[in-house]
Amino acid sequence: MKKILITIAIIITIALVLIGRIDRTPIHTTKEYKTTLENTHQTIKKIQKSVDAVDTLKIGWSAQCIIPKGVPLAVAGYGFRAPYRMVRDSLYARAFAFDDGVRETFVLTLDLMIFPIEVRKRLEEKLKTIGLTGNDIMYSATHTHNGMGGFDPSLLGNVAMGKYSEEATQKITNAAFEALKDARKNKVKGSIGFLYSQSPEWVTNRIVHNGRKENSIRGIKINRVDNKSAAIVTYNAHPTNIEMNYWILSRDYPGAWVKNLEKSDKIDFAAFCAGMVASHGPANPNNNKDCFSKLENMGKVLSDSILNIWDTTPTESIVSTIIEKTPIHFRPSQVRIEKHLKVRDWVFKSASGGLEGDITLFKIGGINWFAAPSDISGEIAIDYKYDEIANAKKEHFMMTSFNGNYVGYITCDAYYDTLANFEIREMNWVGPEYGAYFGDIIKELIEN
């Protein structure tokens, strides 16, 4: 009997050490929310005090391959997977440089699941050698589920993204750095405009059957005086057309989309940044049986949507470009075990490094481009009516994910206790009411 009691006591002790209760304190009353809101107001003051551009915008771009030669790397996507066996289409770092005569700003997107935290940290050390900082860069990723892994040294990263590889991490970092330098070196005077179209047939709500979906195509049109043109495009469907039993590297539909744009007679260079993908997946309106036919068809339709509006989309040449990053303060992590129980924060920190991130805002002319440190849901943009708020100011809204940190999924708060989907349970690391938390910050920044 004594041994049984000791065993029970040990089990209870271990449970208390490892398991805690979900914190349901109303988010708006927390010190973390109030501190972040103050950070937001400081960001607004910086933007309001910024000096306007007085000269024609200069723009450059470049791409560099990020795949290291001869290194066996796991395919990153759908959880732990084996090393890739072939390259269907190569993976790149794609960079844009903007110079408004007052400031230099940059966009950098990678053909990977996320923008790796380790790569960002190393890259920002290298940026110091050329007079730049991480605050000058808008980060993103295509979110392909058939990119390479091996770029996250944490325990969670080794499990989810494949065994850590120093060679891969350094290759990605170096390629990103070279792409930024090359884009900066090749700037030419030009102009930019806001691209907007819709493609409801190629996106679906993957959390709620027949649920709401944000089906917009958004992007930036770039024309230069040397008759070269480029596009940055975004869409809200997960790049998950390729099934997980293919051990190949591929950019999925974003690669097909970019390829078709660059093959056209209108656009010389293009890049894709994952949009508000948290609750959105790719649809299959043509009922393609083959996943590769599906992604190619999807890329063609999305490409045509941009090319059809290209000539009628106006551009401006004298525009300000400002990047500001608003730090987010997080409560202790809340990775759920069941409805009211979670893994304690120290366990999560030990496995992943913890929660850290910001809301990035890239104001380029009248375009308010936000980037989240997460998968973020397009349903939040619908609920908050971001387009209406921006349009009332004669401005535009766009939003992307994976801005150089990663804190899991940010979805509608109404789903937190009503759905048991993977996206809502296992991939929500922050706890209840963070849809409203992120939503409020973005709304405040658009309005002011």
XYZ file of N, CA and C in Angstrom, residues 18-269:
756
model
N 4.443 19.606 -14.734
C 4.361 19.687 -16.195
C 3.079 20.327 -16.715
N 2.012 20.261 -15.909
C 0.686 20.659 -16.399
C 0.118 21.798 -15.561
N -0.498 22.774 -16.250
C -1.155 23.878 -15.573
C -2.533 24.115 -16.153
N -3.225 25.122 -15.653
C -4.552 25.467 -16.158
C -4.448 26.588 -17.179
N -5.339 26.542 -18.169
C -5.419 27.616 -19.169
C -5.781 28.919 -18.467
N -5.032 29.969 -18.779
C -5.302 31.295 -18.227
C -6.384 31.963 -19.069
N -7.535 32.199 -18.473
C -8.643 32.816 -19.205
C -8.908 34.252 -18.731
N -7.913 34.886 -18.175
C -8.044 36.301 -17.827
C -8.375 37.097 -19.090
N -9.416 37.940 -19.077
C -9.752 38.727 -20.279
C -8.525 39.466 -20.798
N -8.221 39.268 -22.064
C -6.960 39.758 -22.621
C -6.808 41.263 -22.484
N -7.914 41.998 -22.598
C -7.829 43.459 -22.560
C -7.471 43.998 -21.182
N -7.563 43.152 -20.173
C -7.226 43.593 -18.812
C -5.789 43.258 -18.428
N -5.071 42.549 -19.292
C -3.732 42.076 -18.935
C -2.678 43.152 -19.142
N -1.598 43.056 -18.373
C -0.495 44.012 -18.529
C 0.177 43.842 -19.886
N 0.170 42.611 -20.422
C 0.786 42.364 -21.730
C 0.050 43.140 -22.823
N -1.277 43.099 -22.789
C -2.070 43.825 -23.788
C -1.843 45.327 -23.672
N -1.867 45.826 -22.442
C -1.717 47.273 -22.230
C -0.329 47.754 -22.674
N 0.707 46.945 -22.406
C 2.061 47.316 -22.818
C 2.172 47.315 -24.339
N 1.576 46.319 -24.987
C 1.623 46.254 -26.444
C 0.849 47.408 -27.072
N -0.258 47.784 -26.457
C -1.026 48.917 -26.978
C -0.204 50.202 -26.883
N 0.554 50.340 -25.813
C 1.446 51.500 -25.694
C 2.537 51.437 -26.758
N 3.069 50.257 -27.002
C 4.041 50.096 -28.095
C 3.443 50.526 -29.429
N 2.172 50.182 -29.630
C 1.471 50.542 -30.864
C 1.376 52.050 -31.012
N 1.055 52.734 -29.928
C 0.951 54.197 -29.974
C 2.312 54.831 -30.246
N 3.372 54.222 -29.746
C 4.718 54.720 -30.037
C 5.051 54.537 -31.512
N 4.629 53.424 -32.080
C 4.831 53.192 -33.514
C 4.109 54.246 -34.336
N 2.880 54.536 -33.956
C 2.090 55.537 -34.680
C 2.776 56.894 -34.637
N 3.320 57.269 -33.484
C 4.030 58.553 -33.364
C 5.252 58.596 -34.274
N 5.988 57.482 -34.353
C 7.166 57.434 -35.230
C 6.774 57.637 -36.688
N 5.688 56.979 -37.100
C 5.239 57.101 -38.490
C 4.789 58.527 -38.782
N 4.059 59.116 -37.834
C 3.552 60.483 -38.039
C 4.681 61.507 -38.112
N 5.804 61.215 -37.441
C 6.940 62.131 -37.443
C 7.916 61.871 -38.587
N 7.706 60.810 -39.330
C 8.657 60.442 -40.383
C 8.653 61.468 -41.508
N 9.792 61.630 -42.145
C 9.968 62.602 -43.228
C 9.437 62.014 -44.530
N 8.653 62.797 -45.277
C 8.098 62.323 -46.540
C 9.170 62.235 -47.613
N 8.966 61.319 -48.552
C 9.862 61.205 -49.699
C 9.739 62.439 -50.581
N 10.836 62.811 -51.212
C 10.827 63.989 -52.084
C 11.375 63.666 -53.468
N 11.754 62.424 -53.690
C 12.351 62.049 -54.963
C 11.688 60.783 -55.488
N 11.927 60.487 -56.753
C 11.369 59.279 -57.364
C 11.915 58.034 -56.676
N 11.039 57.111 -56.418
C 11.405 55.857 -55.762
C 12.373 55.061 -56.632
N 13.380 54.480 -55.997
C 14.287 53.559 -56.682
C 14.013 52.141 -56.183
N 14.037 51.174 -57.105
C 13.643 49.809 -56.770
C 14.603 48.816 -57.424
N 15.010 47.820 -56.643
C 15.825 46.743 -57.185
C 15.316 45.399 -56.702
N 15.741 44.325 -57.363
C 15.316 42.995 -56.948
C 16.357 41.955 -57.321
N 16.275 40.809 -56.667
C 17.228 39.736 -56.917
C 16.707 38.438 -56.305
N 17.249 37.306 -56.783
C 16.922 35.990 -56.231
C 18.174 35.139 -56.152
N 18.253 34.326 -55.077
C 19.382 33.424 -54.886
C 18.857 32.061 -54.412
N 19.417 30.979 -54.960
C 19.017 29.628 -54.556
C 19.440 29.371 -53.116
N 18.585 28.697 -52.343
C 18.864 28.451 -50.923
C 19.142 26.975 -50.620
N 19.168 26.114 -51.630
C 19.370 24.676 -51.385
C 20.867 24.362 -51.336
N 21.367 23.849 -50.227
C 22.784 23.465 -50.165
C 23.029 22.173 -50.949
N 24.150 22.104 -51.653
C 24.449 20.920 -52.459
C 24.945 19.771 -51.579
N 24.427 18.571 -51.873
C 24.937 17.368 -51.235
C 24.604 17.196 -49.772
N 23.587 17.930 -49.276
C 23.210 17.822 -47.862
C 21.838 17.152 -47.766
N 21.723 15.996 -47.116
C 20.409 15.345 -46.968
C 19.543 16.112 -45.976
N 18.418 16.617 -46.450
C 17.543 17.433 -45.610
C 16.117 16.906 -45.664
N 15.466 16.899 -44.522
C 14.072 16.469 -44.466
C 13.188 17.455 -45.216
N 12.109 16.934 -45.781
C 11.081 17.802 -46.341
C 10.282 18.378 -45.178
N 10.116 19.689 -45.153
C 9.419 20.353 -44.041
C 7.970 20.621 -44.426
N 7.063 20.030 -43.688
C 5.641 20.207 -43.922
C 4.894 18.947 -43.541
N 3.742 19.091 -42.925
C 2.907 17.968 -42.479
C 3.540 17.199 -41.313
N 4.467 17.787 -40.594
C 5.121 17.078 -39.506
C 6.408 16.422 -39.960
N 6.907 15.498 -39.131
C 8.207 14.890 -39.417
C 8.159 14.079 -40.709
N 9.146 14.327 -41.607
C 9.217 13.607 -42.873
C 10.670 13.251 -43.187
N 10.823 12.345 -44.130
C 12.149 11.862 -44.511
C 12.859 12.879 -45.407
N 14.167 12.685 -45.668
C 14.909 13.584 -46.568
C 14.350 13.553 -47.991
N 14.490 14.691 -48.682
C 13.993 14.781 -50.051
C 14.837 13.915 -50.989
N 14.180 13.453 -52.059
C 14.838 12.575 -53.029
C 15.098 13.266 -54.361
N 14.372 14.337 -54.624
C 14.599 15.080 -55.864
C 14.089 16.504 -55.695
N 14.523 17.371 -56.607
C 14.085 18.768 -56.619
C 13.175 18.956 -57.832
N 11.897 19.181 -57.579
C 10.954 19.429 -58.673
C 11.120 20.841 -59.209
N 11.165 21.797 -58.305
C 11.496 23.168 -58.686
C 12.281 23.790 -57.544
N 13.269 24.562 -57.889
C 14.235 25.025 -56.901
C 13.624 26.024 -55.929
N 14.309 26.212 -54.801
C 13.856 27.119 -53.738
C 14.770 28.329 -53.686
N 14.174 29.500 -53.459
C 14.937 30.738 -53.544
C 14.689 31.664 -52.351
N 15.655 32.552 -52.155
C 15.446 33.782 -51.396
C 15.217 34.871 -52.429
N 14.116 35.577 -52.328
C 13.802 36.664 -53.275
C 13.732 37.971 -52.497
N 14.451 38.964 -52.991
C 14.571 40.228 -52.261
C 14.207 41.407 -53.146
N 13.637 42.432 -52.505
C 13.355 43.714 -53.148
C 13.968 44.817 -52.300
N 14.551 45.801 -52.962
C 15.099 46.981 -52.280
C 14.333 48.210 -52.742
N 13.957 49.061 -51.789
C 13.249 50.313 -52.085
C 14.026 51.470 -51.455
N 14.166 52.547 -52.201
C 14.862 53.736 -51.710
C 14.032 54.953 -52.087
N 13.441 55.600 -51.081
C 12.573 56.759 -51.361
C 13.311 58.087 -51.262
N 14.655 58.038 -51.179
C 15.445 59.253 -51.075
C 15.729 59.655 -49.646
N 14.971 59.067 -48.705
C 15.162 59.312 -47.275
C 15.564 58.026 -46.561
N 14.909 56.923 -46.935
C 15.106 55.643 -46.279
C 15.296 54.532 -47.311
N 16.011 53.489 -46.888
C 16.055 52.239 -47.624
C 15.224 51.205 -46.872
N 14.363 50.503 -47.593
C 13.570 49.430 -47.010
C 13.638 48.217 -47.932
N 13.384 47.040 -47.361
C 13.574 45.816 -48.125
C 12.453 44.820 -47.827
N 12.176 43.967 -48.802
C 11.283 42.828 -48.642
C 12.095 41.582 -48.955
N 11.972 40.568 -48.096
C 12.703 39.319 -48.281
C 11.774 38.145 -47.996
N 11.572 37.302 -48.997
C 10.713 36.133 -48.819
C 11.467 34.872 -49.218
N 11.240 33.792 -48.469
C 11.926 32.523 -48.675
C 10.941 31.441 -49.084
N 11.381 30.546 -49.963
C 10.562 29.397 -50.356
C 10.669 28.302 -49.298
N 10.141 28.599 -48.110
C 10.199 27.691 -46.973
C 8.864 27.721 -46.227
N 8.692 26.784 -45.284
C 7.490 26.736 -44.451
C 7.278 28.039 -43.690
N 8.362 28.528 -43.081
C 8.320 29.779 -42.335
C 9.609 30.538 -42.630
N 9.704 31.761 -42.146
C 10.991 32.439 -42.161
C 11.704 32.041 -40.875
N 12.776 31.217 -40.969
C 13.369 30.642 -39.758
C 13.933 31.693 -38.808
N 13.648 31.526 -37.526
C 14.141 32.448 -36.506
C 15.672 32.467 -36.485
N 16.276 31.287 -36.576
C 17.742 31.201 -36.545
C 18.357 31.917 -37.743
N 17.742 31.784 -38.904
C 18.235 32.483 -40.098
C 18.114 33.984 -39.916
N 16.974 34.425 -39.398
C 16.795 35.873 -39.181
C 17.861 36.430 -38.250
N 18.129 35.733 -37.158
C 19.121 36.217 -36.196
C 20.501 36.310 -36.827
N 20.882 35.292 -37.592
C 22.194 35.319 -38.242
C 22.263 36.392 -39.324
N 21.187 36.501 -40.079
C 21.145 37.498 -41.137
C 21.289 38.904 -40.573
N 20.633 39.168 -39.443
C 20.688 40.514 -38.874
C 22.081 40.860 -38.357
N 22.863 39.859 -37.987
C 24.264 40.112 -37.650
C 25.051 40.503 -38.904
N 24.784 39.833 -40.017
C 25.473 40.135 -41.273
C 25.045 41.501 -41.819
N 23.791 41.884 -41.591
C 23.295 43.170 -42.091
C 24.074 44.348 -41.500
N 24.541 44.181 -40.272
C 25.295 45.260 -39.623
C 26.546 45.625 -40.419
N 27.091 44.656 -41.143
C 28.326 44.903 -41.898
C 28.095 45.775 -43.121
N 26.838 45.960 -43.521
C 26.539 46.822 -44.677
C 25.621 47.975 -44.282
N 25.581 48.268 -42.988
C 24.848 49.440 -42.517
C 23.346 49.285 -42.428
N 22.851 48.053 -42.360
C 21.416 47.822 -42.255
C 21.097 47.088 -40.956
N 19.814 47.057 -40.596
C 19.353 46.301 -39.433
C 18.115 45.511 -39.817
N 17.700 44.628 -38.927
C 16.480 43.867 -39.161
C 15.246 44.742 -39.255
N 15.295 45.938 -38.686
C 14.154 46.845 -38.755
C 13.954 47.437 -40.143
N 14.905 47.211 -41.034
C 14.779 47.688 -42.412
C 14.121 46.648 -43.320
N 13.845 45.446 -42.790
C 13.412 44.328 -43.618
C 11.995 43.882 -43.272
N 11.162 43.708 -44.300
C 9.876 43.031 -44.175
C 10.107 41.568 -44.554
N 9.992 40.654 -43.583
C 10.248 39.234 -43.813
C 8.957 38.496 -44.161
N 9.109 37.449 -44.973
C 7.978 36.563 -45.238
C 8.501 35.233 -45.776
N 7.561 34.324 -46.065
C 7.882 33.024 -46.633
C 6.707 32.572 -47.489
N 6.957 31.637 -48.386
C 5.865 31.146 -49.230
C 4.981 30.143 -48.499
N 5.499 29.530 -47.442
C 4.798 28.515 -46.647
C 4.580 27.215 -47.411
N 5.408 26.957 -48.407
C 5.306 25.669 -49.089
C 5.495 24.530 -48.100
N 4.676 23.497 -48.240
C 4.806 22.320 -47.390
C 5.709 21.264 -48.019
N 6.416 21.663 -49.063
C 7.433 20.805 -49.665
C 8.741 21.564 -49.837
N 9.023 22.408 -48.854
C 10.335 23.037 -48.800
C 11.276 22.157 -47.996
N 12.488 22.628 -47.804
C 13.453 21.853 -47.017
C 13.395 22.300 -45.568
N 13.765 21.385 -44.675
C 13.830 21.691 -43.256
C 15.270 21.806 -42.800
N 15.478 21.481 -41.519
C 16.832 21.491 -40.974
C 17.340 22.837 -40.530
N 16.435 23.837 -40.403
C 16.874 25.191 -40.100
C 16.531 25.647 -38.680
N 15.985 24.753 -37.852
C 15.581 25.135 -36.498
C 16.298 24.244 -35.490
N 17.218 24.805 -34.682
C 17.999 23.983 -33.760
C 17.254 23.559 -32.495
N 16.054 24.071 -32.253
C 15.324 23.720 -31.035
C 14.811 22.285 -31.113
N 14.426 21.739 -29.950
C 13.865 20.391 -29.904
C 12.609 20.303 -30.754
N 11.708 21.279 -30.607
C 10.482 21.294 -31.401
C 10.812 21.402 -32.880
N 11.813 22.227 -33.230
C 12.213 22.385 -34.620
C 12.750 21.110 -35.221
N 13.538 20.364 -34.443
C 14.079 19.089 -34.927
C 12.973 18.074 -35.186
N 11.926 18.126 -34.383
C 10.807 17.207 -34.554
C 9.935 17.630 -35.738
N 9.609 18.911 -35.822
C 8.656 19.397 -36.822
C 9.294 19.701 -38.165
N 10.550 20.154 -38.165
C 11.192 20.623 -39.400
C 12.364 19.757 -39.840
N 12.582 18.644 -39.180
C 13.680 17.769 -39.550
C 14.945 18.070 -38.776
N 15.842 17.094 -38.760
C 17.093 17.209 -38.022
C 17.852 18.465 -38.424
N 18.310 19.199 -37.414
C 18.986 20.478 -37.664
C 20.242 20.288 -38.505
N 20.431 21.204 -39.460
C 21.600 21.182 -40.331
C 22.269 22.552 -40.320
N 23.518 22.593 -39.862
C 24.271 23.843 -39.883
C 24.506 24.300 -41.317
N 24.767 23.337 -42.215
C 25.012 23.696 -43.619
C 23.792 24.364 -44.249
N 22.597 23.815 -43.978
C 21.379 24.383 -44.544
C 21.114 25.778 -44.000
N 21.254 25.920 -42.695
C 20.997 27.212 -42.059
C 21.938 28.284 -42.595
N 23.205 27.929 -42.750
C 24.169 28.898 -43.250
C 23.934 29.213 -44.722
N 23.545 28.206 -45.509
C 23.250 28.428 -46.923
C 22.075 29.382 -47.099
N 21.009 29.173 -46.342
C 19.837 30.060 -46.430
C 20.230 31.479 -46.043
N 20.984 31.599 -44.954
C 21.406 32.923 -44.478
C 22.248 33.637 -45.528
N 23.226 32.951 -46.075
C 24.116 33.561 -47.060
C 23.373 33.943 -48.340
N 22.465 33.068 -48.786
C 21.702 33.362 -49.995
C 20.801 34.578 -49.790
N 20.156 34.652 -48.611
C 19.302 35.804 -48.306
C 20.115 37.093 -48.277
N 21.286 37.025 -47.672
C 22.164 38.198 -47.584
C 22.605 38.654 -48.975
N 22.989 37.713 -49.820
C 23.430 38.061 -51.174
C 22.276 38.629 -51.999
N 21.072 38.080 -51.823
C 19.914 38.602 -52.548
C 19.624 40.046 -52.154
N 19.698 40.337 -50.860
C 19.479 41.708 -50.387
C 20.537 42.660 -50.936
N 21.794 42.241 -50.886
C 22.881 43.095 -51.390
C 22.726 43.362 -52.882
N 22.374 42.315 -53.633
C 22.239 42.444 -55.075
C 21.056 43.340 -55.437
N 19.940 43.171 -54.739
C 18.774 44.024 -54.981
C 19.110 45.484 -54.689
N 19.848 45.695 -53.622
C 20.254 47.057 -53.234
C 21.159 47.681 -54.291
N 22.047 46.880 -54.848
C 23.027 47.367 -55.829
C 22.372 47.711 -57.164
N 21.249 47.061 -57.470
C 20.648 47.183 -58.804
C 19.393 48.056 -58.830
N 19.283 48.999 -57.906
C 18.092 49.868 -57.870
C 18.043 50.817 -59.068
N 16.828 50.974 -59.599
C 16.560 51.875 -60.721
C 15.276 52.635 -60.402
N 15.171 53.859 -60.880
C 13.961 54.655 -60.617
C 12.721 53.966 -61.173
N 11.620 54.080 -60.397
C 10.398 53.424 -60.826
C 9.184 53.897 -60.056
N 8.131 53.117 -60.107
C 6.872 53.470 -59.455
C 6.180 52.207 -58.975
N 5.230 52.388 -58.046
C 4.509 51.233 -57.488
C 3.004 51.483 -57.480
N 2.251 50.391 -57.513
C 0.804 50.465 -57.413
C 0.271 49.269 -56.644
N -0.990 49.343 -56.243
C -1.613 48.272 -55.454
C -2.443 47.371 -56.363
N -2.130 46.087 -56.346
C -2.865 45.093 -57.120
C -3.946 44.454 -56.257
N -5.157 44.373 -56.803
C -6.239 43.724 -56.057
C -7.158 42.987 -57.022
N -7.363 41.721 -56.726
C -8.311 40.917 -57.483
C -8.889 39.885 -56.519
N -9.729 38.997 -57.025
C -10.290 37.942 -56.185
C -10.287 36.614 -56.941
N -10.128 35.532 -56.183
C -10.204 34.203 -56.765
C -10.858 33.265 -55.750
N -12.170 33.378 -55.571
C -12.860 32.595 -54.539
C -12.879 31.098 -54.816
N -12.715 30.716 -56.079
C -12.848 29.299 -56.409
C -11.632 28.454 -56.018
N -10.501 29.116 -55.725
C -9.288 28.352 -55.446
C -8.889 28.360 -53.972
N -9.766 28.824 -53.105
C -9.481 28.809 -51.672
C -10.699 28.304 -50.917
N -10.444 27.613 -49.806
C -11.534 27.088 -48.998
C -11.210 27.278 -47.522
N -12.247 27.346 -46.688
C -12.047 27.382 -45.243
C -11.787 25.958 -44.783
N -10.577 25.671 -44.321
C -10.223 24.293 -43.973
C -10.510 23.961 -42.506
N -11.034 24.936 -41.766
C -11.408 24.702 -40.372
C -12.906 24.438 -40.243
N -13.714 25.231 -40.951
C -15.172 25.116 -40.884
C -15.693 24.779 -42.275
N -16.414 23.691 -42.408
C -16.971 23.293 -43.699
C -17.902 24.385 -44.223
N -17.656 24.815 -45.447
C -18.421 25.905 -46.070
C -18.353 27.189 -45.251
N -17.260 27.352 -44.490
C -17.107 28.556 -43.668
C -16.643 29.757 -44.472
N -16.524 30.852 -43.797
C -16.120 32.094 -44.446
C -14.692 31.967 -44.984
N -14.405 32.728 -46.036
C -13.046 32.734 -46.571
C -12.711 34.120 -47.112
N -11.491 34.516 -46.886
C -10.973 35.778 -47.428
C -10.242 35.402 -48.720
N -10.872 35.684 -49.849
C -10.389 35.128 -51.117
C -9.667 36.123 -52.015
N -9.138 37.171 -51.425
C -8.517 38.213 -52.241
C -7.111 37.837 -52.695
N -6.747 38.359 -53.856
C -5.371 38.390 -54.339
C -4.912 39.832 -54.166
N -3.804 40.017 -53.466
C -3.289 41.364 -53.235
C -1.812 41.394 -53.580
N -1.336 42.577 -53.928
C 0.080 42.652 -54.242
C 0.542 44.042 -54.597
N 1.786 44.109 -54.990
C 2.418 45.378 -55.348
C 2.926 45.290 -56.774
N 2.492 46.213 -57.595
C 2.957 46.350 -58.969
C 4.164 47.280 -58.987
N 5.197 46.887 -59.697
C 6.417 47.690 -59.786
C 6.784 47.894 -61.249
N 6.892 49.141 -61.660
C 7.401 49.497 -62.978
C 8.655 50.341 -62.814
N 9.649 50.101 -63.649
C 10.873 50.905 -63.598
C 11.091 51.627 -64.920
N 11.902 52.681 -64.879
C 12.150 53.479 -66.081
C 13.007 52.749 -67.103
N 13.635 51.630 -66.715
C 14.399 50.816 -67.672
C 13.516 49.775 -68.355
N 12.179 49.967 -68.236
C 11.184 49.089 -68.851
C 11.149 47.686 -68.240
N 11.675 47.549 -67.033
C 11.576 46.309 -66.293
C 10.434 46.417 -65.286
N 9.739 45.295 -65.071
C 8.604 45.281 -64.148
C 8.708 44.087 -63.206
N 8.112 44.244 -62.040
C 8.114 43.166 -61.049
C 6.811 43.193 -60.266
N 6.536 42.082 -59.591
C 5.315 41.987 -58.788
C 5.595 41.216 -57.507
N 4.990 41.691 -56.425
C 4.941 40.943 -55.170
C 3.482 40.568 -54.970
N 3.187 39.268 -54.873
C 1.797 38.838 -54.800
C 1.558 38.004 -53.544
N 0.302 37.984 -53.120
C -0.065 37.207 -51.938
C -1.477 36.658 -52.096
N -1.691 35.489 -51.492
C -2.996 34.822 -51.524
C -3.130 34.056 -50.219
N -4.354 33.697 -49.848
C -4.599 33.190 -48.499
C -4.752 31.674 -48.384
N -4.467 30.942 -49.460
C -4.582 29.484 -49.403
C -3.241 28.850 -49.042
N -3.268 27.899 -48.126
C -2.071 27.120 -47.808
C -1.509 26.465 -49.081
N -0.208 26.480 -49.270
C 0.396 25.723 -50.378
C 0.545 24.246 -50.000
N -0.580 23.537 -50.036
C -0.597 22.131 -49.608
C -1.207 21.247 -50.696
N -0.968 21.595 -51.957
C -1.487 20.770 -53.045
C -0.739 19.448 -53.160
N 0.565 19.479 -52.917
C 1.370 18.266 -53.052
C 1.177 17.392 -51.822
N 0.848 16.149 -52.047
C 0.571 15.245 -50.934
C 1.860 14.895 -50.180
N 1.711 14.513 -48.922
C 2.867 14.344 -48.054
C 3.725 13.128 -48.385
N 3.216 12.229 -49.231
C 4.000 11.040 -49.563
C 4.961 11.275 -50.735
N 5.092 12.536 -51.178
C 6.088 12.882 -52.190
C 7.301 13.478 -51.485
N 8.477 12.838 -51.642
C 9.687 13.315 -50.977
C 10.467 14.223 -51.936
N 9.834 15.346 -52.301
C 10.432 16.259 -53.274
C 10.436 17.678 -52.721
N 11.323 18.494 -53.244
C 11.300 19.921 -52.938
C 10.528 20.635 -54.030
N 9.619 21.483 -53.620
C 8.797 22.224 -54.576
C 8.227 23.463 -53.910
N 7.943 24.458 -54.718
C 7.314 25.691 -54.226
C 5.790 25.612 -54.262
N 5.230 24.467 -54.715
C 3.783 24.281 -54.809
C 3.191 25.363 -55.711
N 1.922 25.774 -55.463
C 1.291 26.723 -56.388
C 1.971 28.092 -56.421
N 2.589 28.592 -55.318
C 3.293 29.880 -55.451
C 4.394 29.833 -56.513
N 5.062 28.673 -56.654
C 6.095 28.552 -57.674
C 5.524 28.605 -59.067
N 4.396 27.920 -59.271
C 3.748 27.950 -60.585
C 3.246 29.358 -60.908
N 2.731 30.041 -59.900
C 2.235 31.411 -60.075
C 3.374 32.340 -60.483
N 4.456 32.316 -59.733
C 5.609 33.174 -60.028
C 6.178 32.850 -61.406
N 6.283 31.567 -61.717
C 6.820 31.138 -63.024
C 5.979 31.706 -64.162
N 4.651 31.637 -64.041
C 3.778 32.151 -65.099
C 3.862 33.658 -65.238
N 3.995 34.361 -64.129
C 4.145 35.814 -64.198
C 5.435 36.182 -64.917
N 6.519 35.471 -64.587
C 7.816 35.795 -65.177
C 7.908 35.363 -66.642
N 7.073 34.430 -67.066
C 7.044 34.014 -68.468
C 6.240 34.973 -69.332
N 5.425 35.830 -68.707
C 4.581 36.748 -69.462
C 5.417 37.864 -70.064
N 4.825 38.635 -70.946
C 5.532 39.773 -71.541
C 5.344 41.054 -70.735
N 4.712 40.935 -69.544
C 4.451 42.111 -68.722
C 5.361 42.210 -67.503
N 5.805 41.065 -66.984
C 6.494 41.041 -65.687
C 7.814 40.275 -65.823
N 8.897 40.901 -65.363
C 10.222 40.287 -65.467
C 10.613 39.497 -64.221
N 10.071 39.874 -63.073
C 10.466 39.244 -61.814
C 9.263 39.253 -60.887
